[in-house]
Amino acid sequence: MLIPHPLLGPRDSSEFSYLGDASLMDRPDGMAPDAAERFHDYVHLRDNPAGIHRELWFHEQGDRSWLVVTRNTVTHEILGAELARDARKGGAA
Amino acid sequence: MTRLSGGLIDRSRSLSFTFDGKSYTGHAGDTLASALLANGVRLMGRSFKYHRPRGVFSAGSEEPNALVELRSGARQEPNTRATVAELFDGLDARSQNRIGSLSFDLMAVNDLFSPFLTAGFYYKTFMWPRAFWEKLYEPAIRRAAGLGSLTHRPDPDGYDAGYLHCDLLVIGGGAAGLAAALTAARTGARVILADEDFRLGGRLLAESNPLEMPAPEWIAGIEAEFASLPNLRVMRRTTVWGAFDHGIYGAVERVSDHLAEPGKRVRQTLWRITARRAILASGATERHIPFANNDRPGIMLAGALRAYANRWAVSPAQRVAIFTSNDDGHRTALDLAAKGVEIAAVIDARTDILSQGSYRTIAGAQVTGSRGRLGLRRIQVTQGGTSEWLDCGALGIAGGWNPNLHLASHHRGRPQWNEAAQAFLAQEGFVPGLTIAGAAAGQGSTARALASGAEAARAALEALGITAGLPDLPQAEDASLNQYPLWHVPGQDRAWVDFQNDVTVKDIKLAHQENMRPVEHLKRWTTLGMATDQGKTSNVTALAVMAELTGQSINQTGTTIFRPPYTPVSLSVLGGGDTGPHFRPRRLTPTHDWATSQGAIFVEVGQWMRAQYFPRVGETHWRQTVDREVLSTRKGVGICDVTTLGKIDVQGGDAGEFLDRVYANAMKSLKVGMVRYGLMLREDGFAWDDGTCARLAETHYVVTTTTANAGTIYRHMEFCRQCLWPELDVQLISTTDAWAQLSVAGPNARKLLERVVDGFDLSNETFPFMACANLTICGGLRARLFRISFSGELAYEIAVPARYGNALMARLIEKGADLGATPYGTEALGVMRIEKGHAAGNELNGQTTAQMLGMGRMVSTKKDSIGAVMSRRDGMVAERRVLVGLQPVDPTDPVVAGSHLFTKGAVQDTANDQGWITSACFSPHVGSAIGLGYLENGAERMGEVITAANPLQKQSVMLRVVSAHFVDPEGVRLRA
């Protein structure tokens, strides 16, 4: 697979390590009153869609960027990739 | 058998080889199969299940029958197809799957039992008793139904892996592939042309007059032009075996398979080709027509018969018959006749057929039987209800051609039956970026193959924005194939469909009766198409027979699809040479050379090679050495390379805030110039890693990790920085390899360091326990000094730029000679940390918590940090096991890590399990074995005698529960 790195262009997937669902970026506030329930969901519950999936890849053998890659898990088509810090600053709650 | 005229063999070069111990001679340009045929050898193997005598069936990589072992000794290679094995001088080949000789195989008795060995036989018979499977059935089946044998010796040859990139990858070097490569390469685009054969040309080499000029002449002209084009890479002997995601193709180049020994070259290279576009010009495989006893040596595909005559100047027999259902069979008869081979008859299943040559043509007839135990002697021809026997030594079968679609369906694209072409065709887009040309696209005549190849290349480049002109192509043969459906000849006797796995029409009928009708079931029930040839010559025929039985159309019946690899790929080449010391990178510590010069014994720690201990003359056991290293350190001073621990530089205005969120305990409050122990949790609340956190400046921290977690903790911290809190002003860099770090431990540590620092005040007042500083040593070398202790002694860790590590080690040992300076390795390091009760990887195994480590209160509730919330889950809080020290009641008893702990006298079962021993060693300080372990309510059980059970070694030892700090529990030494 080739991952279109937003800074470095297409890179071989073997340069990356995979983490999983990009929802891991939405870490709850540990000081909130309902933190226990929210962390239960955050740590244990994931969607596993057959289709479009936003997921985290780390360019470990490269520039050490974390990327949010949008991939179709059925066809392996990659629809886009952006820097996680941009994604985080851009729209995450 | 003598050679025919012509052919593309070099008669001036004779090559000698052996088959089953007998010597033969062939020529350069021969395959093992063609050379054997030229020597009159038709019998080349035994079938998989019935051990029927078998000969060569094809002239290419689709070969189901002629599987042989090549070479001997460690280079012996089983299951090699004789049809693609390029002949070399001294080749040593053997037939396989026989007991006794090839012509008298004892296992041929299986053939008599064939009524019992039908489809699903293994499933039905060897069901029970279950215990017989491993001991009896499997070994027996494997012996009887074996293929070649393994040497069980290491492969002596080298392998390599490489990456290639191109605009256009052309797969197949026949008419279509050559035209495509020519069209594309002339534009200057980066083109790769790969072909599995050792000679370019594909079927052009196998036909008599496909072009207006002799085909080898045209190919030679193209090859000359290819050689002048630096943007084109021609890869002969290279099989593209898989189409992967995003335009990546797997290929194996057989660099030196055609040589007796590779010499300095690698044997094979695994290529990973990234292509923006690709053209599949893989040609077609001829299909046969099953009839009774159609598997005798001498019966082969008609196109193969023609290839042997035209390319290799050989015919398996002087008198040959052809059985055909289309015009292509007649072409073989004409070519053979032109070479002087006697044509017994052309038997054409179609009725309105005229003879094309001066030989007998029997229209509206079928071959209904054959004779000849070890090779074909005669065939039975039936026409309109009357039969006759014809003498012939070979029979060519022409049942039409199946496009080679394998790579096109590697992304699960399912080929569709095309009624007009009477063949399965792939759809465009099955593999993004891959187009199909030539016979693989049903464009089987030479003229259409050439034109479609050139056009496919032009269109592929156009999609990339490159304009290509179509080349002038030669006038070429343009006969229509006119495929005519004849899937098998009805009859009572066995008619083979899949030769390699011995599947007959009867087996398919049985599968039908037993309702194994969907193609996937048919395949698994009968094992059809599951041999090393993956059913290249059988799959389509089999499902057509099934379609006939079910009364469905072939399209309704459908087809199975293909997975990589296209042809077998050796595990050696998939490893790409990453074996032995090349299996993974080896990292050496900065003091490696010095340690080697001291005779150190090394141990692998992940990728690192670390000094394990430094034996001295007269020491006969590793324990002697380790005990000495421990005692010397505790008495004088010891020095150990601890570079392998992960080091991460954390800088920025929010560095303290960031570390507060990453560590369970507080770090923002750490004073500049001080170090603090830090514990990291996983987000699920379990303990993950520990280390030290030093604050060198207001905005600069250096943190350490365990050796094992150096990479994963760095990755995690980058995740926290980029994905969780990008708003923080903080930067990270791993400096593990940048700094050599040495531990200097023992009562004389300060005295020793005073001899190397540049006037730095090391007194306890100005540089107390847990202090850190930047300084210079040895007259100006920048260094970092941390007063931290893993051993429990007065200790420092000193870091210098990595390239000075080796010299610093030597300098410290030299300067400390009178102080008892002793190098120590990882064993002594481990002993001393157990004696001190420090946790390490054994205690931080991913299933333990801060509370179990006795650090529950370190997890701050005043701030949020990774894992803090989950560490307060009910089950985690209720955990009662804590880390304790363990000492045998009888000092001679062993303490074994992994032993489970029980209350004295309790039944030793999981219900009564009280914990386990995590680490153990012999302590020269205590004078007996000691251990650390997690014990239920351990803190309240000091002094209690418990039982450590080690049922694997039938051991049960009485242990006393003690403090985990065997050495200096008050911490006086390290604060001295």
mmCIF file of C-alpha atoms in Angstrom, chain B residues 475-714:
data_model
loop_
_atom_site.group_PDB
_atom_site.id
_atom_site.type_symbol
_atom_site.label_atom_id
_atom_site.label_comp_id
_atom_site.label_asym_id
_atom_site.label_seq_id
_atom_site.Cartn_x
_atom_site.Cartn_y
_atom_site.Cartn_z
ATOM 1 C CA GLN B 475 2.180 -8.392 -40.851
ATOM 2 C CA ALA B 476 1.112 -11.316 -38.726
ATOM 3 C CA GLU B 477 -1.023 -14.418 -38.688
ATOM 4 C CA ASP B 478 -4.610 -13.503 -37.900
ATOM 5 C CA ALA B 479 -6.539 -16.762 -37.740
ATOM 6 C CA SER B 480 -9.740 -16.860 -35.746
ATOM 7 C CA LEU B 481 -9.730 -19.389 -32.979
ATOM 8 C CA ASN B 482 -13.368 -20.486 -33.335
ATOM 9 C CA GLN B 483 -13.539 -22.143 -29.928
ATOM 10 C CA TYR B 484 -16.058 -24.933 -29.840
ATOM 11 C CA PRO B 485 -17.322 -26.322 -26.554
ATOM 12 C CA LEU B 486 -16.289 -29.926 -26.010
ATOM 13 C CA TRP B 487 -15.610 -30.363 -22.285
ATOM 14 C CA HIS B 488 -15.161 -34.099 -22.032
ATOM 15 C CA VAL B 489 -15.732 -37.335 -23.871
ATOM 16 C CA PRO B 490 -18.410 -39.411 -22.125
ATOM 17 C CA GLY B 491 -17.351 -42.894 -21.098
ATOM 18 C CA GLN B 492 -17.123 -45.462 -18.329
ATOM 19 C CA ASP B 493 -13.390 -45.350 -17.612
ATOM 20 C CA ARG B 494 -11.656 -42.673 -15.663
ATOM 21 C CA ALA B 495 -11.050 -39.463 -17.579
ATOM 22 C CA TRP B 496 -8.648 -37.101 -15.854
ATOM 23 C CA VAL B 497 -9.488 -33.442 -15.445
ATOM 24 C CA ASP B 498 -6.821 -32.373 -12.936
ATOM 25 C CA PHE B 499 -3.699 -34.425 -13.527
ATOM 26 C CA GLN B 500 -1.634 -33.279 -10.605
ATOM 27 C CA ASN B 501 -4.278 -33.970 -7.967
ATOM 28 C CA ASP B 502 -5.758 -36.971 -9.785
ATOM 29 C CA VAL B 503 -9.282 -35.620 -10.143
ATOM 30 C CA THR B 504 -11.420 -37.316 -12.779
ATOM 31 C CA VAL B 505 -14.775 -36.613 -14.398
ATOM 32 C CA LYS B 506 -16.182 -39.299 -12.092
ATOM 33 C CA ASP B 507 -15.025 -37.366 -9.057
ATOM 34 C CA ILE B 508 -16.872 -34.317 -10.315
ATOM 35 C CA LYS B 509 -19.969 -36.437 -10.854
ATOM 36 C CA LEU B 510 -19.630 -37.743 -7.308
ATOM 37 C CA ALA B 511 -19.279 -34.214 -5.954
ATOM 38 C CA HIS B 512 -22.446 -33.361 -7.874
ATOM 39 C CA GLN B 513 -24.295 -36.347 -6.366
ATOM 40 C CA GLU B 514 -23.131 -35.371 -2.904
ATOM 41 C CA ASN B 515 -24.366 -31.836 -3.462
ATOM 42 C CA MET B 516 -20.911 -30.278 -3.482
ATOM 43 C CA ARG B 517 -22.033 -28.233 -6.472
ATOM 44 C CA PRO B 518 -20.914 -24.640 -5.972
ATOM 45 C CA VAL B 519 -17.481 -24.248 -7.527
ATOM 46 C CA GLU B 520 -15.822 -23.512 -4.188
ATOM 47 C CA HIS B 521 -17.261 -26.734 -2.727
ATOM 48 C CA LEU B 522 -16.368 -28.694 -5.827
ATOM 49 C CA LYS B 523 -12.813 -27.506 -5.514
ATOM 50 C CA ARG B 524 -12.418 -28.442 -1.868
ATOM 51 C CA TRP B 525 -14.311 -31.717 -1.985
ATOM 52 C CA THR B 526 -12.366 -33.084 -4.924
ATOM 53 C CA THR B 527 -9.125 -31.092 -4.245
ATOM 54 C CA LEU B 528 -9.389 -29.953 -7.831
ATOM 55 C CA GLY B 529 -7.035 -27.131 -8.692
ATOM 56 C CA MET B 530 -5.400 -27.246 -5.287
ATOM 57 C CA ALA B 531 -2.056 -28.690 -6.330
ATOM 58 C CA THR B 532 1.124 -26.768 -7.030
ATOM 59 C CA ASP B 533 -0.165 -25.880 -10.511
ATOM 60 C CA GLN B 534 -3.332 -24.382 -8.977
ATOM 61 C CA GLY B 535 -5.410 -25.995 -11.686
ATOM 62 C CA LYS B 536 -4.099 -23.966 -14.593
ATOM 63 C CA THR B 537 -4.981 -26.762 -17.021
ATOM 64 C CA SER B 538 -8.056 -28.070 -15.188
ATOM 65 C CA ASN B 539 -10.224 -25.469 -13.461
ATOM 66 C CA VAL B 540 -12.289 -24.271 -16.404
ATOM 67 C CA THR B 541 -12.807 -27.779 -17.721
ATOM 68 C CA ALA B 542 -13.965 -28.979 -14.316
ATOM 69 C CA LEU B 543 -16.560 -26.292 -13.811
ATOM 70 C CA ALA B 544 -17.796 -26.759 -17.369
ATOM 71 C CA VAL B 545 -18.346 -30.434 -16.555
ATOM 72 C CA MET B 546 -20.159 -29.393 -13.377
ATOM 73 C CA ALA B 547 -22.273 -26.957 -15.409
ATOM 74 C CA GLU B 548 -23.224 -29.793 -17.735
ATOM 75 C CA LEU B 549 -24.229 -32.003 -14.778
ATOM 76 C CA THR B 550 -26.325 -29.315 -13.117
ATOM 77 C CA GLY B 551 -27.844 -28.163 -16.378
ATOM 78 C CA GLN B 552 -26.748 -24.607 -15.670
ATOM 79 C CA SER B 553 -24.797 -22.354 -17.946
ATOM 80 C CA ILE B 554 -21.100 -21.929 -17.300
ATOM 81 C CA ASN B 555 -21.707 -18.349 -16.270
ATOM 82 C CA GLN B 556 -24.306 -19.455 -13.724
ATOM 83 C CA THR B 557 -21.879 -22.039 -12.414
ATOM 84 C CA GLY B 558 -19.187 -19.388 -12.106
ATOM 85 C CA THR B 559 -15.517 -19.784 -11.496
ATOM 86 C CA THR B 560 -13.186 -19.764 -8.577
ATOM 87 C CA ILE B 561 -10.739 -16.863 -8.460
ATOM 88 C CA PHE B 562 -7.021 -16.749 -7.910
ATOM 89 C CA ARG B 563 -4.732 -15.603 -5.179
ATOM 90 C CA PRO B 564 -1.020 -14.911 -5.371
ATOM 91 C CA PRO B 565 1.323 -16.490 -6.210
ATOM 92 C CA TYR B 566 0.810 -17.158 -9.921
ATOM 93 C CA THR B 567 3.425 -19.912 -9.775
ATOM 94 C CA PRO B 568 5.106 -21.325 -6.647
ATOM 95 C CA VAL B 569 7.494 -18.935 -4.896
ATOM 96 C CA SER B 570 10.187 -20.292 -2.607
ATOM 97 C CA LEU B 571 10.172 -19.297 1.041
ATOM 98 C CA SER B 572 13.863 -18.488 0.739
ATOM 99 C CA VAL B 573 13.243 -15.686 -1.715
ATOM 100 C CA LEU B 574 10.278 -14.378 0.251
ATOM 101 C CA GLY B 575 12.702 -14.052 3.153
ATOM 102 C CA GLY B 576 14.818 -11.973 0.799
ATOM 103 C CA GLY B 577 18.019 -13.022 2.532
ATOM 104 C CA ASP B 578 16.869 -11.826 5.956
ATOM 105 C CA THR B 579 18.114 -14.901 7.752
ATOM 106 C CA GLY B 580 20.701 -15.644 10.411
ATOM 107 C CA PRO B 581 22.560 -12.479 11.429
ATOM 108 C CA HIS B 582 20.618 -10.555 8.754
ATOM 109 C CA PHE B 583 17.278 -11.405 10.325
ATOM 110 C CA ARG B 584 17.215 -8.017 12.025
ATOM 111 C CA PRO B 585 19.593 -5.115 12.519
ATOM 112 C CA ARG B 586 22.190 -5.537 15.234
ATOM 113 C CA ARG B 587 22.858 -2.530 17.430
ATOM 114 C CA LEU B 588 26.172 -2.225 19.220
ATOM 115 C CA THR B 589 26.660 -0.142 22.331
ATOM 116 C CA PRO B 590 29.290 2.643 22.281
ATOM 117 C CA THR B 591 31.591 0.556 24.499
ATOM 118 C CA HIS B 592 31.278 -2.578 22.377
ATOM 119 C CA ASP B 593 34.840 -2.533 21.087
ATOM 120 C CA TRP B 594 36.243 -2.001 24.554
ATOM 121 C CA ALA B 595 34.081 -4.783 25.986
ATOM 122 C CA THR B 596 35.195 -7.106 23.180
ATOM 123 C CA SER B 597 38.818 -6.331 23.985
ATOM 124 C CA GLN B 598 38.116 -7.317 27.602
ATOM 125 C CA GLY B 599 36.735 -10.678 26.552
ATOM 126 C CA ALA B 600 33.130 -9.838 27.470
ATOM 127 C CA ILE B 601 30.380 -12.342 26.858
ATOM 128 C CA PHE B 602 27.505 -10.635 25.026
ATOM 129 C CA VAL B 603 23.762 -11.171 25.195
ATOM 130 C CA GLU B 604 21.083 -10.157 22.710
ATOM 131 C CA VAL B 605 18.666 -7.648 24.222
ATOM 132 C CA GLY B 606 16.192 -6.936 21.456
ATOM 133 C CA GLN B 607 18.379 -5.652 18.646
ATOM 134 C CA TRP B 608 21.164 -4.710 21.068
ATOM 135 C CA MET B 609 24.243 -6.732 21.869
ATOM 136 C CA ARG B 610 25.042 -5.977 25.499
ATOM 137 C CA ALA B 611 27.989 -7.126 27.618
ATOM 138 C CA GLN B 612 26.509 -9.805 29.878
ATOM 139 C CA TYR B 613 29.596 -10.347 32.044
ATOM 140 C CA PHE B 614 33.364 -9.944 31.889
ATOM 141 C CA PRO B 615 35.048 -13.249 32.800
ATOM 142 C CA ARG B 616 38.565 -13.121 34.193
ATOM 143 C CA VAL B 617 41.316 -15.686 33.941
ATOM 144 C CA GLY B 618 40.659 -18.516 36.371
ATOM 145 C CA GLU B 619 36.889 -18.023 36.513
ATOM 146 C CA THR B 620 35.261 -21.218 35.372
ATOM 147 C CA HIS B 621 31.569 -20.440 35.810
ATOM 148 C CA TRP B 622 29.534 -17.391 34.892
ATOM 149 C CA ARG B 623 28.241 -17.154 38.485
ATOM 150 C CA GLN B 624 31.791 -16.702 39.765
ATOM 151 C CA THR B 625 32.229 -13.740 37.434
ATOM 152 C CA VAL B 626 28.891 -12.170 38.234
ATOM 153 C CA ASP B 627 29.343 -12.562 42.006
ATOM 154 C CA ARG B 628 32.732 -10.876 41.740
ATOM 155 C CA GLU B 629 31.324 -8.022 39.673
ATOM 156 C CA VAL B 630 28.533 -7.454 42.219
ATOM 157 C CA LEU B 631 30.802 -7.562 45.246
ATOM 158 C CA SER B 632 33.441 -5.329 43.623
ATOM 159 C CA THR B 633 30.787 -2.778 42.822
ATOM 160 C CA ARG B 634 29.302 -2.825 46.289
ATOM 161 C CA LYS B 635 32.778 -2.606 47.839
ATOM 162 C CA GLY B 636 34.629 -0.315 45.404
ATOM 163 C CA VAL B 637 33.160 0.948 42.150
ATOM 164 C CA GLY B 638 31.602 -0.737 39.128
ATOM 165 C CA ILE B 639 30.984 0.651 35.666
ATOM 166 C CA CYS B 640 28.278 -0.532 33.287
ATOM 167 C CA ASP B 641 27.161 0.651 29.865
ATOM 168 C CA VAL B 642 23.486 1.613 30.175
ATOM 169 C CA THR B 643 23.229 3.367 26.795
ATOM 170 C CA THR B 644 20.476 1.025 25.627
ATOM 171 C CA LEU B 645 17.906 2.571 27.923
ATOM 172 C CA GLY B 646 15.678 4.850 25.865
ATOM 173 C CA LYS B 647 16.436 8.548 26.115
ATOM 174 C CA ILE B 648 13.971 11.165 24.965
ATOM 175 C CA ASP B 649 14.703 14.884 24.970
ATOM 176 C CA VAL B 650 11.623 16.924 25.823
ATOM 177 C CA GLN B 651 11.854 20.642 25.214
ATOM 178 C CA GLY B 652 9.506 23.591 25.058
ATOM 179 C CA GLY B 653 7.538 26.008 27.172
ATOM 180 C CA ASP B 654 4.945 23.340 27.975
ATOM 181 C CA ALA B 655 7.401 20.482 28.506
ATOM 182 C CA GLY B 656 6.494 20.207 32.195
ATOM 183 C CA GLU B 657 2.766 20.268 31.494
ATOM 184 C CA PHE B 658 3.211 17.651 28.787
ATOM 185 C CA LEU B 659 5.153 15.325 31.096
ATOM 186 C CA ASP B 660 2.555 15.817 33.817
ATOM 187 C CA ARG B 661 -0.010 14.381 31.434
ATOM 188 C CA VAL B 662 2.195 11.527 30.238
ATOM 189 C CA TYR B 663 3.519 10.372 33.632
ATOM 190 C CA ALA B 664 1.261 9.162 36.415
ATOM 191 C CA ASN B 665 3.211 11.262 38.887
ATOM 192 C CA ALA B 666 3.913 15.001 38.764
ATOM 193 C CA MET B 667 6.842 16.366 36.752
ATOM 194 C CA LYS B 668 5.979 20.063 36.310
ATOM 195 C CA SER B 669 6.932 20.629 39.937
ATOM 196 C CA LEU B 670 10.388 19.080 39.487
ATOM 197 C CA LYS B 671 13.137 21.626 40.220
ATOM 198 C CA VAL B 672 15.744 22.442 37.602
ATOM 199 C CA GLY B 673 18.845 20.370 38.267
ATOM 200 C CA MET B 674 16.902 17.475 39.798
ATOM 201 C CA VAL B 675 15.781 14.023 38.694
ATOM 202 C CA ARG B 676 12.580 12.180 39.595
ATOM 203 C CA TYR B 677 11.523 8.563 39.142
ATOM 204 C CA GLY B 678 8.627 8.421 36.715
ATOM 205 C CA LEU B 679 5.940 5.806 36.131
ATOM 206 C CA MET B 680 3.896 5.657 32.951
ATOM 207 C CA LEU B 681 0.581 3.861 32.693
ATOM 208 C CA ARG B 682 -1.243 2.595 29.657
ATOM 209 C CA GLU B 683 -4.576 4.241 29.044
ATOM 210 C CA ASP B 684 -6.281 1.115 30.414
ATOM 211 C CA GLY B 685 -4.678 1.855 33.788
ATOM 212 C CA PHE B 686 -2.012 -0.845 33.923
ATOM 213 C CA ALA B 687 1.633 -0.013 34.532
ATOM 214 C CA TRP B 688 3.569 0.348 31.288
ATOM 215 C CA ASP B 689 7.083 1.654 31.722
ATOM 216 C CA ASP B 690 9.293 3.420 34.183
ATOM 217 C CA GLY B 691 12.406 5.509 34.091
ATOM 218 C CA THR B 692 13.862 8.757 35.245
ATOM 219 C CA CYS B 693 12.930 12.283 34.335
ATOM 220 C CA ALA B 694 15.675 14.891 34.654
ATOM 221 C CA ARG B 695 15.086 18.623 34.384
ATOM 222 C CA LEU B 696 18.208 20.155 32.887
ATOM 223 C CA ALA B 697 16.669 23.599 32.357
ATOM 224 C CA GLU B 698 13.355 25.390 32.755
ATOM 225 C CA THR B 699 12.193 24.190 29.341
ATOM 226 C CA HIS B 700 14.357 21.092 28.937
ATOM 227 C CA TYR B 701 13.767 17.619 30.336
ATOM 228 C CA VAL B 702 15.480 14.326 29.524
ATOM 229 C CA VAL B 703 13.469 11.218 30.225
ATOM 230 C CA THR B 704 14.569 7.597 30.102
ATOM 231 C CA THR B 705 12.627 4.460 29.280
ATOM 232 C CA THR B 706 13.386 0.778 29.669
ATOM 233 C CA THR B 707 15.489 -0.722 26.866
ATOM 234 C CA ALA B 708 12.596 -2.820 25.611
ATOM 235 C CA ASN B 709 10.119 0.058 25.406
ATOM 236 C CA ALA B 710 12.394 2.745 23.978
ATOM 237 C CA GLY B 711 10.627 2.711 20.614
ATOM 238 C CA THR B 712 7.057 2.232 21.776
ATOM 239 C CA ILE B 713 7.218 4.914 24.480
ATOM 240 C CA TYR B 714 8.646 7.397 22.016
#
